[in-house]
Amino acid sequence: MRVGFYLSASQPVERVLPQVARAAVRAGQRMLVVGDVPLLARLDQALWDSQPEEFLAHGAADQMHAARQPILLSHECRAPNGAQLLALADGVWRDDALAFERALLFFDEGGRDASRNLWRDLKRREGVVLEFHEHDGTRWNSRA
């Protein structure tokens, strides 16, 4: 199980998550995006607006045909589309994320301390591989 920590200090999550979602879809992966209702509404719009020439098909987990959607937006860690890639867009860790093959925790400067504590906790767990990525305003950069 892999957990990616995604720090975006200069851009809101609705600006940067579509980049990651696009890469996942290109790789043939399905994604579940979890957050609260206002954030999911912003992400829904961002997935429509981000590079319109490369439409990112998506839907809400509680709507008809959710199982067919490559990207699902939900307020809980349940993936009717069979996604094994989970994006925690609101910066809030949920232990249900450990049931996925990969979880991505998006956070900003305000979530840095909580993410450090979570990193320490997850580092002690067997079978969990951690990675860190920081957005430089244009793209994601991996750091050790």
Coordinates of C-alpha atoms in Angstrom, one line a residue:
M1 CA 0.0 0.0 0.0
R2 CA 1.4 3.4 -1.0
V3 CA 0.5 6.7 0.5
G4 CA 1.5 9.9 -1.4
F5 CA 1.6 13.2 0.5
Y6 CA 0.8 16.0 -1.9
L7 CA 1.7 19.5 -0.7
S8 CA 0.4 22.5 -2.7
A9 CA 1.2 25.7 -0.9
S10 CA 0.5 28.1 -3.8
Q11 CA -2.5 26.5 -5.6
P12 CA -5.8 25.3 -4.2
V13 CA -6.5 21.6 -4.6
E14 CA -9.1 22.1 -7.3
R15 CA -6.2 23.6 -9.5
V16 CA -3.7 20.8 -8.9
L17 CA -5.8 17.6 -8.4
P18 CA -6.9 17.5 -12.1
Q19 CA -3.2 17.1 -13.1
V20 CA -3.0 14.0 -11.0
A21 CA -6.4 12.7 -12.1
R22 CA -5.4 13.1 -15.8
A23 CA -2.2 11.1 -15.3
A24 CA -4.2 8.4 -13.5
V25 CA -6.7 8.1 -16.3
R26 CA -3.9 8.0 -18.9
A27 CA -2.4 5.1 -17.0
G28 CA -5.7 3.3 -17.1
Q29 CA -6.5 3.7 -13.4
R30 CA -9.8 4.6 -11.8
M31 CA -9.8 7.2 -9.0
L32 CA -12.0 8.0 -6.1
V33 CA -11.8 11.6 -4.8
V34 CA -13.1 12.2 -1.3
G35 CA -13.9 15.5 0.3
D36 CA -16.8 17.6 1.8
V37 CA -19.7 18.8 -0.4
P38 CA -18.4 22.3 -1.1
L39 CA -15.0 21.0 -2.1
L40 CA -16.5 18.3 -4.3
A41 CA -18.6 20.9 -6.1
R42 CA -15.4 22.9 -6.8
L43 CA -13.6 19.8 -8.0
D44 CA -16.5 18.8 -10.2
Q45 CA -16.2 22.2 -12.0
A46 CA -12.4 22.0 -12.1
L47 CA -12.5 18.6 -13.8
W48 CA -14.8 20.1 -16.4
D49 CA -12.7 23.2 -16.9
S50 CA -9.2 21.9 -16.6
Q51 CA -7.9 21.5 -20.2
P52 CA -11.3 21.2 -21.9
E53 CA -9.6 19.6 -24.9
E54 CA -8.8 16.6 -22.7
F55 CA -12.1 16.0 -20.9
L56 CA -11.9 14.1 -17.7
A57 CA -15.0 11.9 -17.4
H58 CA -16.2 11.9 -13.9
G59 CA -19.3 11.7 -11.7
A60 CA -20.7 11.5 -8.2
A61 CA -20.5 8.2 -6.3
D62 CA -24.2 8.5 -5.4
Q63 CA -25.5 8.9 -9.0
M64 CA -26.6 6.4 -11.5
H65 CA -23.8 4.8 -13.6
A66 CA -21.2 5.5 -10.9
A67 CA -19.6 2.2 -11.6
R68 CA -18.8 3.2 -15.1
Q69 CA -17.0 6.5 -14.2
P70 CA -13.2 6.5 -14.2
I71 CA -13.2 9.3 -11.6
L72 CA -15.8 9.4 -8.8
L73 CA -16.4 12.2 -6.3
S74 CA -17.6 11.1 -2.9
H75 CA -17.8 12.1 0.8
E76 CA -16.8 8.6 1.8
C77 CA -14.1 6.0 1.1
R78 CA -16.3 3.7 -0.9
A79 CA -15.6 3.2 -4.6
P80 CA -18.5 1.8 -6.7
N81 CA -16.2 2.2 -9.7
G82 CA -13.7 -0.3 -8.3
A83 CA -11.0 2.4 -7.9
Q84 CA -7.9 1.4 -6.1
L85 CA -6.5 4.9 -6.2
L86 CA -7.9 7.2 -3.6
A87 CA -7.4 11.0 -3.4
L88 CA -8.2 12.6 -0.1
A89 CA -8.7 16.1 -1.5
D90 CA -9.7 17.8 1.8
G91 CA -6.4 16.9 3.6
V92 CA -8.2 14.7 6.1
W93 CA -6.7 11.2 6.6
R94 CA -9.2 8.4 7.0
D95 CA -8.0 4.9 8.0
D96 CA -10.4 3.5 5.3
A97 CA -7.8 4.7 2.9
L98 CA -5.6 1.7 3.9
A99 CA -7.9 -0.6 2.0
F100 CA -6.8 1.0 -1.3
E101 CA -3.7 0.2 -3.3
R102 CA -2.7 3.8 -3.2
A103 CA -3.9 6.9 -1.3
L104 CA -3.0 10.5 -2.1
L105 CA -3.4 13.0 0.7
F106 CA -3.6 16.6 -0.7
F107 CA -2.9 19.4 1.8
D108 CA -1.7 23.0 2.0
E109 CA 0.6 24.8 4.5
G110 CA -2.1 24.7 7.1
G111 CA -2.0 20.9 7.0
R112 CA 1.7 20.5 7.2
D113 CA 2.0 19.7 10.9
A114 CA -0.9 17.1 10.8
S115 CA 0.7 15.5 7.7
R116 CA 4.1 15.2 9.5
N117 CA 2.4 13.5 12.4
L118 CA 0.5 11.2 10.0
W119 CA 3.8 10.4 8.1
R120 CA 5.4 9.3 11.4
D121 CA 2.4 7.1 12.3
L122 CA 2.2 5.5 8.8
K123 CA 6.0 5.0 8.7
R124 CA 5.7 2.6 11.6
R125 CA 3.1 0.5 9.9
E126 CA 4.2 -2.6 8.0
G127 CA 3.5 -2.7 4.3
V128 CA 3.0 1.0 3.9
V129 CA 5.3 2.9 1.5
L130 CA 5.4 6.7 1.8
E131 CA 6.2 9.3 -0.9
F132 CA 6.2 13.1 -0.8
H133 CA 5.4 15.4 -3.7
E134 CA 5.3 19.2 -3.7
H135 CA 3.7 21.5 -6.3
D136 CA 5.9 24.3 -7.5
G137 CA 3.1 26.3 -9.0
T138 CA 3.3 24.5 -12.3
R139 CA 4.0 20.8 -11.7
W140 CA 4.5 18.2 -9.1
N141 CA 8.1 17.5 -7.9
S142 CA 9.0 14.3 -5.9
R143 CA 11.2 14.6 -2.9
A144 CA 12.8 12.1 -0.6

